[in-house]
Amino acid sequence: MLNNKTILIMASGIGSNFEAIIKYFKQRKRNDIKFQLLTNNENAPVVKKAKKLKIPYLYLPNEKIKSYLLDNNFEYDLIVLAGFMKILDEEVTSTSKIINIHPSLLPKYKGKEAIQRAYFNKDAHSGITIHYVNEKVDEGEIIYQKKIEIEANWSLDKFEKEIHKLEHYYYPRIIDYILGLNVLVVGGGAREHVIAQKISQSKHLNNLFLYDCNDGFSDIGIQLRAKNYTALAKAAREKNVSLAIIGSENYLAAGIVDIFKKYNISVIGADKNTSKLESSKLYAKKIMHKYFINTSKYEKITKKESIDKVLDNFKNPVIKADGLTGGKGCYLDDDIDEIKYQLKMYLQGVYGKASKTSLVEERLYGIEASLFSFFDGENILHFPLCKDYKQNQQGLNTGGLASICPFKINEENEKLLDEYKDKIFEMLKNEKIKNPFILYSGLIFTEKGLYVLEFNVRLGDPEAQSLMNYVQNDWLEIFYKCANRMLKTIELVLNDERQYCIVVASKGYPGPIKTDVELKNLELLNEYDKDANLYFSNVEIKYDRIFSASGRVVSVVGANKGIIYEFIKKIDFEEKMFIKI
Ligand code: GLY
């Protein structure tokens, strides 16, 4: 099941790309990939590098290269040219998968001395191209291009170094991608179910691993078990995982990303420091102020004795726990006595440490929406707006009971949104965010303009369920490119129809609920063919029967609300609760 791969690298010169590729895979302890070097220059420095790096090598004179490749190409999953000074003829290129890297933005400057030609022509920019090889020089299908500006004061030497930096960064990462990726999805809700499902459909996937998944989707991948995040990172490395995707805030705030980075595993998710944007509402407010991002006025509160004094400063106060509360830590009420009572409960620790420090905020009125922005360290990719329906029938805030994507806003608000997108891009670049992650902006369009209610550092649940069905791209490509600074090349492909997600929850949610209650008739979903998808929030399967294990139980997603509700009505679940949108 865990496929081993063999790569033949062909080089004739110094071998700096050869070295960068080998080091990338060695650092990641990728023992699933075997390398061999083939050179047509016995005395090339690359041979010395191969010896030092313990890579088997073979020297063949030019006239023997063709027959060697034709006789042996079945042994190689990929042939990588890394400064190989001989053109391969069609018989070879049409029977093998071969890639090359070229130091220009093809089709410009095909052939020799591409760097020098760009430099002496005083081009404003240049770059690298990674492409498949055909019988013509530098004309095969382009896989990836990266552009850089050539700064006026750069010497040729400096420019060359910058080009080589790009080559050494991107070439191994593209090789990894072409070979097929082993991916780990961390988390166990319906959001992680939809992530895992979309990844499992990718043509770039080798193996999918799951950690902490719930029984409802454990059959999509191979489960990894580990007693802590270090053990998980070790297990992921042993399984040659090239990309980990972290679903929920709890792992992020606990520092899972920082641990994975130590093990050289690419991971989409905020590191511990960045995750404070979500895990401390006070920290987020400070950052919003720093970048002049509109947010409502607030005061920090830690002592019960200050309740009256603090509340006096607000017309319509809202309470928010500073820390993580699974989306339940925001309390709204028109009755001030109720607010006072709840605030006391918060400060006494109704949400543990998370609410012992809380915020009182001025309530904002308007249209709420969720914006998801993928940030790769250089580029930002904003997704179509979503809407999360948070309130249950009693008006209590929940983690979200329904979502839609896209959520349409008027032209005036679109303009405000565009300005906001520029602001957060500046913020992310300036804050020197260390790891690629997803910024989730909880927005509200008010009469006074666009305000931020909160930042989170992950996809929303249940927004992910509608968003990931609305965006039709290969989601593994999006995640991988985000993890490896390649987001710029993504163009979104959107579904023709808006996607709705309705959550079936347990009565009483977000308060006390009854769990371990059987859900029947879920198989009736098959009657709807592709019109509805089912994602499990948290269920347990016992002897082929499905039992609820949390407040939110399943999400039903599709383009036709009527069909979704028709199916939900057929679900036989005594504790069933859902909202109408
Ligand atoms: N939809 C709310 C959340 O994911 O926090």
Coordinates of C-alpha atoms and ligand atoms in Angstrom, one line a residue:
M1 CA 0.0 0.0 0.0
L2 CA 2.8 2.4 0.8
N3 CA 4.4 2.6 -2.7
N4 CA 8.1 3.0 -3.0
K5 CA 9.3 5.1 -5.9
T6 CA 12.6 5.3 -7.8
I7 CA 13.8 8.5 -9.3
L8 CA 16.6 8.8 -11.8
I9 CA 18.4 12.2 -11.7
M10 CA 20.4 13.0 -14.8
A11 CA 23.1 15.7 -14.5
S12 CA 26.3 16.7 -16.2
G13 CA 27.7 19.5 -14.1
I14 CA 28.0 21.0 -10.6
G15 CA 24.8 19.3 -9.4
S16 CA 23.4 22.0 -7.1
N17 CA 19.8 21.0 -8.0
F18 CA 20.8 17.3 -7.5
E19 CA 22.0 18.1 -4.0
A20 CA 19.0 20.2 -3.2
I21 CA 16.6 17.4 -4.2
I22 CA 18.5 14.8 -2.3
K23 CA 18.7 17.0 0.8
Y24 CA 15.0 17.8 0.8
F25 CA 14.0 14.1 0.8
K26 CA 16.8 13.1 3.3
Q27 CA 15.8 15.8 5.7
R28 CA 12.3 14.4 5.6
K29 CA 13.6 10.9 6.0
R30 CA 11.7 9.9 2.9
N31 CA 12.9 6.3 2.7
D32 CA 10.0 5.6 0.3
I33 CA 12.0 7.3 -2.5
K34 CA 15.2 5.9 -3.9
F35 CA 17.5 7.9 -6.1
Q36 CA 20.0 7.2 -8.7
L37 CA 22.3 9.5 -10.6
L38 CA 23.1 9.1 -14.3
T39 CA 25.8 11.3 -15.8
N40 CA 27.4 11.6 -19.1
N41 CA 30.4 13.4 -17.6
E42 CA 32.6 11.2 -15.5
N43 CA 34.5 14.1 -14.0
A44 CA 31.5 16.3 -13.1
P45 CA 31.4 17.6 -9.6
V46 CA 27.9 16.1 -9.3
V47 CA 29.6 12.7 -9.1
K48 CA 31.5 13.8 -6.0
K49 CA 28.2 15.0 -4.5
A50 CA 26.5 11.7 -5.2
K51 CA 29.4 9.8 -3.4
K52 CA 29.1 12.1 -0.5
L53 CA 25.4 11.8 -0.3
K54 CA 25.6 8.0 -0.8
I55 CA 23.5 8.0 -3.9
P56 CA 24.3 5.2 -6.4
Y57 CA 25.5 6.7 -9.7
L58 CA 26.2 5.5 -13.2
Y59 CA 28.4 7.0 -15.9
L60 CA 27.6 6.4 -19.5
P61 CA 29.0 8.1 -22.6
N62 CA 26.5 10.0 -24.7
E63 CA 26.1 7.3 -27.3
K64 CA 24.9 4.8 -24.7
I65 CA 22.4 7.1 -22.9
K66 CA 19.5 6.4 -25.2
S67 CA 19.6 2.6 -25.2
Y68 CA 20.1 2.6 -21.4
L69 CA 17.0 4.7 -20.9
L70 CA 14.9 2.7 -23.4
D71 CA 16.0 -0.6 -21.7
N72 CA 15.5 0.6 -18.1
N73 CA 12.8 3.3 -18.1
F74 CA 10.3 0.9 -16.5
E75 CA 12.4 0.9 -13.3
Y76 CA 11.9 4.7 -12.8
D77 CA 8.8 6.4 -11.6
L78 CA 10.3 9.7 -12.7
I79 CA 13.4 11.0 -14.5
V80 CA 14.6 14.4 -13.4
L81 CA 17.0 16.4 -15.5
A82 CA 19.2 18.6 -13.3
G83 CA 21.6 20.3 -15.6
F84 CA 21.9 17.4 -18.1
M85 CA 23.7 18.6 -21.2
K86 CA 22.3 16.5 -24.0
I87 CA 19.0 16.6 -25.8
L88 CA 16.9 13.4 -25.5
D89 CA 15.2 12.2 -28.6
E90 CA 11.5 11.4 -29.0
E91 CA 11.8 7.7 -28.6
V92 CA 13.0 8.4 -25.0
T93 CA 10.8 11.3 -24.1
S94 CA 7.6 9.6 -25.4
T95 CA 8.3 6.5 -23.3
S96 CA 9.3 8.0 -20.0
K97 CA 8.0 10.6 -17.5
I98 CA 10.8 13.2 -17.6
I99 CA 10.9 16.7 -16.1
N100 CA 13.4 19.5 -16.3
I101 CA 14.0 22.9 -14.7
H102 CA 14.9 25.9 -16.7
P103 CA 16.1 29.3 -15.4
S104 CA 13.7 31.5 -17.2
L105 CA 10.0 32.0 -17.6
L106 CA 9.5 29.9 -20.7
P107 CA 8.8 30.4 -23.5
K108 CA 11.2 33.2 -23.0
Y109 CA 14.9 32.3 -23.3
K110 CA 14.8 28.7 -24.3
G111 CA 18.1 27.0 -24.6
K112 CA 21.5 28.1 -23.2
E113 CA 22.5 31.1 -21.0
A114 CA 18.9 32.0 -20.1
I115 CA 20.1 33.8 -16.9
Q116 CA 22.7 35.9 -18.7
R117 CA 20.3 36.8 -21.5
A118 CA 17.6 38.0 -19.1
Y119 CA 20.2 40.0 -17.1
F120 CA 22.0 41.7 -20.0
N121 CA 18.7 42.5 -21.7
K122 CA 17.9 44.4 -18.4
D123 CA 14.6 42.5 -18.0
A124 CA 12.5 43.7 -15.1
H125 CA 11.7 40.2 -14.1
S126 CA 12.6 36.6 -14.7
G127 CA 12.1 33.3 -12.9
I128 CA 12.1 29.5 -13.2
T129 CA 10.1 27.0 -15.1
I130 CA 9.6 23.3 -14.2
H131 CA 8.2 21.4 -17.2
Y132 CA 7.8 18.0 -18.7
V133 CA 10.4 17.1 -21.3
N134 CA 9.5 16.4 -24.9
E135 CA 11.8 16.0 -28.0
K136 CA 12.0 19.8 -28.4
V137 CA 14.3 22.0 -26.3
D138 CA 12.4 23.6 -23.3
E139 CA 9.0 23.2 -25.0
G140 CA 7.3 20.5 -22.9
E141 CA 4.2 21.1 -20.9
I142 CA 4.8 23.6 -18.1
I143 CA 4.2 22.3 -14.6
Y144 CA 5.1 25.3 -12.5
Q145 CA 6.6 28.8 -12.9
K146 CA 7.9 31.2 -10.3
K147 CA 8.6 34.8 -11.2
I148 CA 11.0 37.2 -9.5
E149 CA 11.7 40.9 -10.0
I150 CA 15.3 41.6 -11.0
E151 CA 16.3 44.5 -8.8
A152 CA 18.3 47.3 -10.5
N153 CA 21.3 47.0 -8.2
W154 CA 21.7 43.2 -8.6
S155 CA 25.0 41.9 -10.1
L156 CA 24.8 39.0 -12.4
D157 CA 26.1 36.9 -9.6
K158 CA 23.4 38.0 -7.2
F159 CA 20.7 37.4 -9.8
E160 CA 22.1 33.9 -10.5
K161 CA 22.0 33.1 -6.8
E162 CA 18.4 34.3 -6.5
I163 CA 17.4 32.0 -9.4
H164 CA 19.2 29.1 -7.9
K165 CA 17.4 29.7 -4.5
L166 CA 14.1 29.4 -6.3
E167 CA 15.2 26.2 -8.1
H168 CA 16.4 24.6 -4.9
Y169 CA 13.2 25.5 -3.1
Y170 CA 10.6 24.5 -5.8
Y171 CA 12.2 21.6 -7.7
P172 CA 12.1 19.1 -4.9
R173 CA 8.6 20.2 -3.9
I174 CA 7.3 19.8 -7.4
I175 CA 8.9 16.3 -7.6
D176 CA 7.2 15.4 -4.3
Y177 CA 3.9 16.6 -5.8
I178 CA 4.3 14.7 -9.1
L179 CA 5.1 11.5 -7.4
G180 CA 1.8 11.6 -5.4
L181 CA 1.4 12.8 -1.8
N182 CA 0.9 11.1 1.5
V183 CA -1.4 13.3 3.4
L184 CA -2.5 13.4 7.0
V185 CA -5.8 15.1 8.1
V186 CA -6.0 15.9 11.8
G187 CA -9.3 16.2 13.5
G188 CA -12.6 14.5 14.0
G189 CA -15.6 16.8 13.0
A190 CA -17.7 17.2 9.9
R191 CA -15.2 19.8 8.7
E192 CA -12.4 17.2 8.8
H193 CA -14.7 14.7 7.1
V194 CA -15.2 17.0 4.1
I195 CA -11.5 17.8 4.0
A196 CA -10.6 14.1 4.0
Q197 CA -13.3 13.3 1.4
K198 CA -12.0 16.0 -1.0
I199 CA -8.4 15.0 -0.5
S200 CA -9.3 11.4 -1.1
Q201 CA -10.7 12.4 -4.5
S202 CA -7.4 14.1 -5.6
K203 CA -5.4 12.7 -8.4
H204 CA -2.3 13.8 -6.5
L205 CA -3.0 11.6 -3.5
N206 CA -0.9 8.5 -2.7
N207 CA -2.2 7.6 0.8
L208 CA -4.5 9.4 3.2
F209 CA -3.9 9.2 6.9
L210 CA -6.3 10.3 9.6
Y211 CA -5.7 11.2 13.2
D212 CA -8.5 11.6 15.7
C213 CA -11.2 11.1 13.1
N214 CA -14.7 10.0 14.1
D215 CA -16.1 6.6 13.2
G216 CA -18.2 8.1 10.5
F217 CA -15.3 8.7 8.1
S218 CA -12.6 6.4 9.5
D219 CA -12.9 4.2 6.4
I220 CA -11.7 7.0 4.0
G221 CA -8.1 6.7 5.1
I222 CA -5.6 4.9 7.3
Q223 CA -5.8 5.8 11.0
L224 CA -2.7 6.8 12.8
R225 CA -2.7 6.5 16.5
A226 CA -0.4 8.4 18.8
K227 CA -0.4 9.4 22.4
N228 CA 0.9 12.9 21.8
Y229 CA 1.8 15.3 18.9
T230 CA 5.4 14.3 19.0
A231 CA 4.5 10.7 18.6
L232 CA 2.1 11.7 15.8
A233 CA 4.8 13.7 14.0
K234 CA 7.1 10.7 14.2
A235 CA 4.4 8.3 12.9
A236 CA 3.7 10.8 10.1
R237 CA 7.3 10.9 9.2
E238 CA 7.6 7.1 9.2
K239 CA 4.6 7.0 6.8
N240 CA 6.4 9.6 4.5
V241 CA 3.7 12.2 5.0
S242 CA 4.4 15.3 2.8
L243 CA 1.5 17.3 4.0
A244 CA -0.5 17.5 7.2
I245 CA -3.8 19.5 7.4
I246 CA -4.9 20.5 10.9
G247 CA -8.7 21.0 11.1
S248 CA -9.4 22.4 14.5
E249 CA -8.2 25.2 16.7
N250 CA -7.5 23.1 19.8
Y251 CA -4.6 21.3 18.1
L252 CA -3.2 24.6 16.7
A253 CA -3.4 26.4 20.0
A254 CA -1.6 23.5 21.7
G255 CA 1.3 23.9 19.3
I256 CA 0.9 20.9 16.9
V257 CA 2.3 22.9 14.0
D258 CA 5.5 23.8 15.8
I259 CA 6.1 20.1 16.6
F260 CA 5.4 19.0 13.0
K261 CA 7.8 21.7 11.7
K262 CA 10.6 20.2 13.9
Y263 CA 10.1 17.0 12.0
N264 CA 10.2 18.8 8.7
I265 CA 6.6 17.9 7.8
S266 CA 4.8 20.6 5.7
V267 CA 1.7 21.5 7.5
I268 CA -1.2 23.8 6.9
G269 CA -2.1 25.5 10.1
A270 CA -1.2 28.3 12.4
D271 CA 1.8 27.9 14.7
K272 CA 1.3 28.5 18.4
N273 CA 2.0 32.2 18.2
T274 CA -0.2 32.8 15.2
S275 CA -3.0 30.8 16.6
K276 CA -3.4 33.4 19.4
L277 CA -5.4 35.3 16.7
E278 CA -8.1 32.8 17.7
S279 CA -7.1 31.6 21.1
S280 CA -7.0 35.0 22.6
K281 CA -9.7 37.5 21.6
L282 CA -7.6 40.2 23.4
Y283 CA -4.6 39.5 21.3
A284 CA -6.7 39.6 18.1
K285 CA -8.2 43.0 19.1
K286 CA -4.7 44.4 19.6
I287 CA -3.7 43.2 16.1
M288 CA -6.8 44.6 14.6
H289 CA -6.1 48.0 16.2
K290 CA -2.5 47.8 14.9
Y291 CA -3.7 47.5 11.3
F292 CA -6.7 49.9 11.6
I293 CA -9.1 47.1 11.1
N294 CA -12.6 48.1 12.3
T295 CA -13.7 46.2 15.3
S296 CA -16.1 47.1 18.0
K297 CA -15.0 48.8 21.2
Y298 CA -14.1 46.5 24.0
E299 CA -12.8 46.2 27.6
K300 CA -11.0 43.4 29.3
I301 CA -12.5 42.1 32.5
T302 CA -11.2 39.6 35.0
K303 CA -12.9 40.6 38.3
K304 CA -16.6 40.1 39.3
E305 CA -16.3 43.4 41.3
S306 CA -15.8 45.3 38.0
I307 CA -18.9 44.0 36.3
D308 CA -21.2 47.0 36.9
K309 CA -18.5 49.6 36.2
V310 CA -17.4 48.0 32.9
L311 CA -21.0 47.3 31.7
D312 CA -21.8 51.0 32.3
N313 CA -19.5 51.9 29.4
F314 CA -21.5 49.9 26.9
K315 CA -24.9 50.6 25.3
N316 CA -25.5 47.1 24.1
P317 CA -22.9 44.9 25.7
V318 CA -21.9 41.4 24.4
I319 CA -19.7 39.1 26.4
K320 CA -16.9 37.1 24.9
A321 CA -14.5 34.6 26.6
D322 CA -10.9 35.5 25.8
G323 CA -9.9 31.8 25.2
L324 CA -11.3 28.9 23.2
T325 CA -14.8 27.7 23.9
G326 CA -15.7 25.6 20.8
G327 CA -17.5 28.6 19.3
K328 CA -19.9 28.9 22.3
G329 CA -18.1 31.7 24.2
C330 CA -20.0 34.7 22.9
Y331 CA -23.1 35.7 24.8
L332 CA -25.8 38.1 23.5
D333 CA -28.9 39.2 25.4
D334 CA -31.1 42.3 25.4
D335 CA -31.7 41.8 29.1
I336 CA -28.9 43.5 31.1
D337 CA -29.5 41.4 34.2
E338 CA -29.0 38.3 32.2
I339 CA -25.8 39.7 30.8
K340 CA -24.6 40.5 34.3
Y341 CA -25.4 37.0 35.5
Q342 CA -23.7 35.4 32.6
L343 CA -20.6 37.6 32.9
K344 CA -20.3 36.5 36.5
M345 CA -20.5 32.9 35.4
Y346 CA -17.9 33.5 32.7
L347 CA -15.5 35.1 35.3
Q348 CA -16.1 32.2 37.6
G349 CA -14.9 29.9 34.9
V350 CA -18.0 28.5 33.2
Y351 CA -15.6 27.8 30.3
G352 CA -12.7 27.1 32.5
K353 CA -9.6 29.3 32.1
A354 CA -10.9 30.4 28.7
S355 CA -13.5 32.7 30.3
K356 CA -11.8 33.7 33.5
T357 CA -10.5 36.6 31.4
S358 CA -13.3 37.9 29.2
L359 CA -14.2 40.9 27.1
V360 CA -17.2 43.1 27.1
E361 CA -17.8 44.5 23.6
E362 CA -20.3 46.9 22.1
R363 CA -22.8 44.8 20.1
L364 CA -22.8 45.4 16.3
Y365 CA -25.9 44.9 14.2
G366 CA -25.7 44.0 10.5
I367 CA -25.1 41.2 8.1
E368 CA -22.7 38.5 9.2
A369 CA -20.4 36.5 6.9
S370 CA -17.3 34.4 7.0
L371 CA -14.3 35.0 4.8
F372 CA -11.6 32.3 4.4
S373 CA -8.2 33.4 3.2
F374 CA -5.3 30.9 2.6
F375 CA -1.9 32.5 3.2
D376 CA 1.2 30.8 2.1
G377 CA 3.8 33.3 3.5
E378 CA 3.9 35.3 0.2
N379 CA 0.5 35.0 -1.5
I380 CA -3.1 35.1 -0.3
L381 CA -6.1 33.3 -1.8
H382 CA -9.5 34.5 -0.7
F383 CA -12.4 32.2 -1.1
P384 CA -16.1 33.1 -1.9
L385 CA -17.9 34.4 1.2
C386 CA -19.8 32.0 3.3
K387 CA -22.5 32.5 5.9
D388 CA -22.8 30.6 9.1
Y389 CA -26.1 30.3 10.9
K390 CA -25.1 30.2 14.5
Q391 CA -28.2 30.6 16.5
N392 CA -30.4 27.7 17.6
Q393 CA -34.2 28.0 17.9
Q394 CA -33.8 29.6 21.3
G395 CA -31.5 32.3 19.9
L396 CA -28.5 30.8 21.7
N397 CA -25.1 30.9 19.9
T398 CA -23.8 27.5 18.8
G399 CA -20.8 26.4 16.9
G400 CA -22.9 26.8 13.7
L401 CA -26.0 24.9 12.6
A402 CA -26.1 25.7 8.9
S403 CA -24.0 27.4 6.3
I404 CA -24.2 28.6 2.7
C405 CA -21.6 29.3 0.1
P406 CA -21.5 31.6 -1.7
F407 CA -23.1 34.3 0.3
K408 CA -24.0 37.2 -1.9
I409 CA -23.6 40.9 -0.8
N410 CA -24.3 44.1 -2.5
E411 CA -21.9 46.1 -4.6
E412 CA -21.2 48.6 -1.8
N413 CA -20.3 45.8 0.6
E414 CA -18.2 44.1 -2.1
K415 CA -16.1 47.2 -2.2
L416 CA -15.7 47.2 1.5
L417 CA -14.7 43.6 1.4
D418 CA -12.0 44.3 -1.3
E419 CA -10.5 47.0 0.9
Y420 CA -10.6 44.6 3.9
K421 CA -8.9 41.9 1.9
D422 CA -6.0 44.3 1.1
K423 CA -5.7 45.1 4.7
I424 CA -5.4 41.6 6.0
F425 CA -2.9 40.8 3.3
E426 CA -0.7 43.6 4.6
M427 CA -1.3 42.5 8.1
L428 CA -0.2 38.9 7.4
K429 CA 2.9 40.0 5.5
N430 CA 3.9 42.4 8.2
E431 CA 3.3 40.1 11.1
K432 CA 5.9 37.7 9.5
I433 CA 3.6 34.7 10.0
K434 CA 5.9 31.7 10.0
N435 CA 3.6 28.9 8.7
P436 CA 1.0 28.7 5.9
F437 CA -2.4 28.8 7.4
I438 CA -6.1 29.7 6.9
L439 CA -7.3 33.0 8.3
Y440 CA -11.0 33.0 9.0
S441 CA -12.5 36.4 9.3
G442 CA -15.8 36.6 11.1
L443 CA -17.2 39.7 9.5
I444 CA -20.2 42.0 9.9
F445 CA -21.5 44.5 7.4
T446 CA -23.0 47.3 9.4
E447 CA -24.4 50.8 8.6
K448 CA -21.1 52.2 9.7
G449 CA -19.1 49.9 7.5
L450 CA -17.4 46.5 7.6
Y451 CA -16.3 45.3 11.0
V452 CA -14.4 42.2 12.2
L453 CA -16.2 40.2 14.9
E454 CA -13.4 37.7 15.3
F455 CA -10.4 36.0 13.7
N456 CA -10.0 32.3 13.6
V457 CA -7.1 30.3 12.2
R458 CA -8.7 27.4 10.3
L459 CA -11.7 26.6 8.2
G460 CA -15.1 27.0 9.8
D461 CA -17.4 24.3 10.7
P462 CA -20.1 24.1 9.1
E463 CA -18.8 26.6 6.5
A464 CA -16.1 24.1 5.2
Q465 CA -18.9 21.7 4.2
S466 CA -20.6 24.2 1.9
L467 CA -17.4 26.0 0.7
M468 CA -15.5 22.8 -0.2
N469 CA -18.5 21.6 -2.2
Y470 CA -18.9 25.0 -3.9
V471 CA -15.2 25.2 -4.9
Q472 CA -14.6 22.5 -7.5
N473 CA -10.8 22.6 -7.7
D474 CA -8.6 19.7 -6.7
W475 CA -8.4 20.6 -3.0
L476 CA -5.2 18.7 -2.4
E477 CA -3.6 21.0 -5.0
I478 CA -4.9 24.0 -3.1
F479 CA -3.6 22.7 0.3
Y480 CA -0.2 21.6 -1.1
K481 CA 0.4 24.8 -3.0
C482 CA -0.5 26.8 0.1
A483 CA 2.0 24.8 2.1
N484 CA 4.7 25.4 -0.4
R485 CA 4.3 29.0 -1.4
M486 CA 2.7 28.3 -4.7
L487 CA -0.8 29.7 -4.1
K488 CA -0.5 32.2 -6.9
T489 CA -1.0 29.6 -9.5
I490 CA -4.4 28.6 -8.2
E491 CA -7.5 29.7 -10.2
L492 CA -10.7 28.9 -8.5
V493 CA -13.3 26.8 -10.3
L494 CA -16.7 27.2 -8.9
N495 CA -19.8 25.1 -8.8
D496 CA -22.8 26.5 -10.8
E497 CA -25.0 26.2 -7.8
R498 CA -24.9 27.6 -4.3
Q499 CA -24.2 24.9 -1.7
Y500 CA -26.3 24.6 1.5
C501 CA -25.2 22.8 4.6
I502 CA -27.7 21.9 7.3
V503 CA -26.5 20.4 10.6
V504 CA -28.5 17.8 12.4
A505 CA -27.7 18.3 16.1
S506 CA -28.9 16.8 19.4
K507 CA -31.7 18.5 21.2
G508 CA -30.4 20.9 23.9
Y509 CA -27.2 21.8 22.0
P510 CA -25.3 24.0 22.8
G511 CA -26.3 23.1 26.4
P512 CA -26.5 19.6 27.9
I513 CA -27.4 16.9 25.4
K514 CA -28.1 13.2 25.4
T515 CA -25.5 11.1 23.5
D516 CA -25.3 7.5 22.4
V517 CA -28.6 7.7 20.6
E518 CA -29.0 5.7 17.4
L519 CA -29.4 7.3 14.0
K520 CA -31.3 5.2 11.5
N521 CA -32.2 5.6 7.9
L522 CA -29.0 7.3 6.9
E523 CA -28.7 4.9 4.0
L524 CA -31.8 6.6 2.4
L525 CA -29.3 9.2 1.3
N526 CA -28.5 6.9 -1.6
E527 CA -31.9 7.7 -3.0
Y528 CA -30.7 11.2 -3.7
D529 CA -27.6 10.1 -5.6
K530 CA -25.3 13.1 -6.0
D531 CA -27.9 15.7 -4.7
A532 CA -26.8 15.4 -1.1
N533 CA -23.7 14.6 0.8
L534 CA -23.4 13.5 4.4
Y535 CA -20.6 14.4 6.7
F536 CA -20.3 13.1 10.3
S537 CA -19.5 15.5 13.1
N538 CA -19.1 12.9 15.8
V539 CA -20.6 9.5 15.8
E540 CA -19.7 6.1 17.1
I541 CA -20.3 3.0 15.1
K542 CA -21.1 -0.1 17.1
Y543 CA -21.9 -3.4 15.3
D544 CA -22.6 -1.5 12.1
R545 CA -25.1 0.8 13.9
I546 CA -24.5 4.5 14.2
F547 CA -24.8 6.4 17.5
S548 CA -24.6 10.1 18.3
A549 CA -21.5 11.2 20.3
S550 CA -21.7 15.1 20.4
G551 CA -23.9 18.1 20.1
R552 CA -23.6 18.4 16.3
V553 CA -24.1 15.0 14.7
V554 CA -24.2 15.1 10.9
S555 CA -24.1 17.8 8.2
V556 CA -26.1 17.4 5.1
V557 CA -24.9 19.3 2.1
G558 CA -26.3 20.0 -1.4
A559 CA -27.5 22.5 -3.9
N560 CA -31.2 21.9 -3.2
K561 CA -32.5 22.9 0.2
G562 CA -35.8 21.0 -0.4
I563 CA -34.0 17.7 -0.9
I564 CA -31.7 18.3 2.1
Y565 CA -34.7 18.9 4.4
E566 CA -36.6 16.0 2.9
F567 CA -33.7 13.7 3.7
I568 CA -33.2 15.1 7.2
K569 CA -36.9 14.4 7.9
K570 CA -36.3 10.8 7.0
I571 CA -33.4 10.4 9.4
D572 CA -34.7 8.5 12.4
F573 CA -33.0 10.0 15.4
E574 CA -34.9 10.6 18.6
E575 CA -32.8 13.6 19.7
K576 CA -33.0 15.3 16.2
M577 CA -32.8 19.1 16.1
F578 CA -32.1 21.3 13.1
I579 CA -32.8 24.8 12.0
K580 CA -34.6 26.1 9.0
I581 CA -32.8 28.7 6.8
Ligands
GLY1 N1 -18.6 28.3 12.2 C1 -18.0 28.7 13.4 C2 -16.7 28.2 13.6 O1 -16.2 27.4 12.9 O2 -16.1 28.6 14.6

